[in-house]
Short mmCIF file of C-alpha atoms in Angstrom, two decimals:
data_model
loop_
_atom_site.label_atom_id
_atom_site.label_comp_id
_atom_site.label_asym_id
_atom_site.label_seq_id
_atom_site.Cartn_x
_atom_site.Cartn_y
_atom_site.Cartn_z
CA UNK A 55 0.00 0.00 0.00
CA UNK A 56 1.32 3.43 -0.84
CA UNK A 57 1.09 6.15 1.79
CA UNK A 58 1.89 9.84 1.97
CA UNK A 59 4.77 11.11 -0.12
CA UNK A 60 4.88 7.87 -2.11
CA UNK A 61 6.12 5.76 0.81
CA UNK A 62 5.30 2.04 0.51
CA UNK A 63 4.09 0.09 3.55
CA UNK A 64 3.15 -3.54 4.10
CA UNK A 65 -0.05 -4.13 6.09
CA UNK A 66 -0.52 -7.40 7.98
CA UNK A 67 -4.02 -7.88 9.38
CA UNK A 68 -6.79 -10.35 10.16
CA UNK A 69 -5.34 -11.96 13.28
CA UNK A 70 -7.32 -14.21 15.60
CA UNK A 71 -7.90 -12.97 19.16
CA UNK A 72 -5.33 -15.33 20.71
CA UNK A 73 -2.39 -13.84 18.74
CA UNK A 74 0.07 -11.52 20.54
CA UNK A 75 0.06 -8.83 17.86
CA UNK A 76 2.53 -6.58 19.71
CA UNK A 77 5.02 -9.43 20.05
CA UNK A 78 4.52 -10.50 16.46
CA UNK A 79 5.05 -6.93 15.24
CA UNK A 80 8.25 -6.66 17.23
CA UNK A 81 9.52 -9.95 15.82
CA UNK A 82 8.69 -8.98 12.23
CA UNK A 83 10.33 -5.57 12.55
CA UNK A 84 13.46 -7.12 14.02
CA UNK A 85 13.73 -9.88 11.41
CA UNK A 86 12.97 -7.56 8.49
CA UNK A 87 15.12 -4.68 9.73
CA UNK A 88 12.37 -2.12 9.32
CA UNK A 89 10.19 0.19 11.32
CA UNK A 90 6.51 -0.20 11.86
CA UNK A 91 3.62 -0.01 14.28
CA UNK A 92 0.46 -1.75 15.45
CA UNK A 93 -2.60 0.22 14.42
CA UNK A 94 -5.71 0.71 16.56
CA UNK A 95 -7.58 -1.92 14.53
CA UNK A 96 -4.93 -4.56 15.32
CA UNK A 97 -3.19 -4.46 11.94
CA UNK A 98 0.60 -4.34 11.72
CA UNK A 99 2.04 -1.66 9.44
CA UNK A 100 5.61 -2.30 8.30
CA UNK A 101 7.64 0.38 6.55
CA UNK A 102 8.64 -0.79 3.07
CA UNK A 103 7.84 -3.61 0.64
CA UNK A 104 8.06 -6.84 2.67
CA UNK A 105 5.26 -9.06 1.33
CA UNK A 106 7.31 -12.13 0.44
CA UNK A 107 9.65 -12.01 3.44
CA UNK A 108 6.84 -11.26 5.92
CA UNK A 109 4.77 -14.10 4.45
CA UNK A 110 7.66 -16.53 4.96
CA UNK A 111 8.22 -15.40 8.55
CA UNK A 112 4.52 -15.65 9.42
CA UNK A 113 4.30 -19.15 7.93
CA UNK A 114 7.39 -20.19 9.92
CA UNK A 115 5.48 -19.11 13.04
CA UNK A 116 2.66 -21.46 12.04
CA UNK A 117 0.21 -18.83 10.80
CA UNK A 118 -1.89 -19.22 7.66
CA UNK A 119 -1.27 -16.38 5.22
CA UNK A 120 -3.53 -15.02 2.47
CA UNK A 121 -1.78 -12.42 0.31
CA UNK A 122 -3.76 -9.54 -1.15
CA UNK A 123 -1.18 -7.38 -2.93
CA UNK A 124 -3.25 -4.64 -4.48
#
């Protein structure tokens, strides 16, 4: 998704209630070497284009991933 000033971000959303979103966001940011935040709606916003790498990391953690790269 493209944000202000043409900056690209990767949004990760749709988590079940039992997922530690804060911990997952921290792990993704650390492994991807990027910044990001957890939004009020529970989605993780990562700075930059990280669809393929984030998908791999989430699947390694045992999560099912559906990619919607629009």
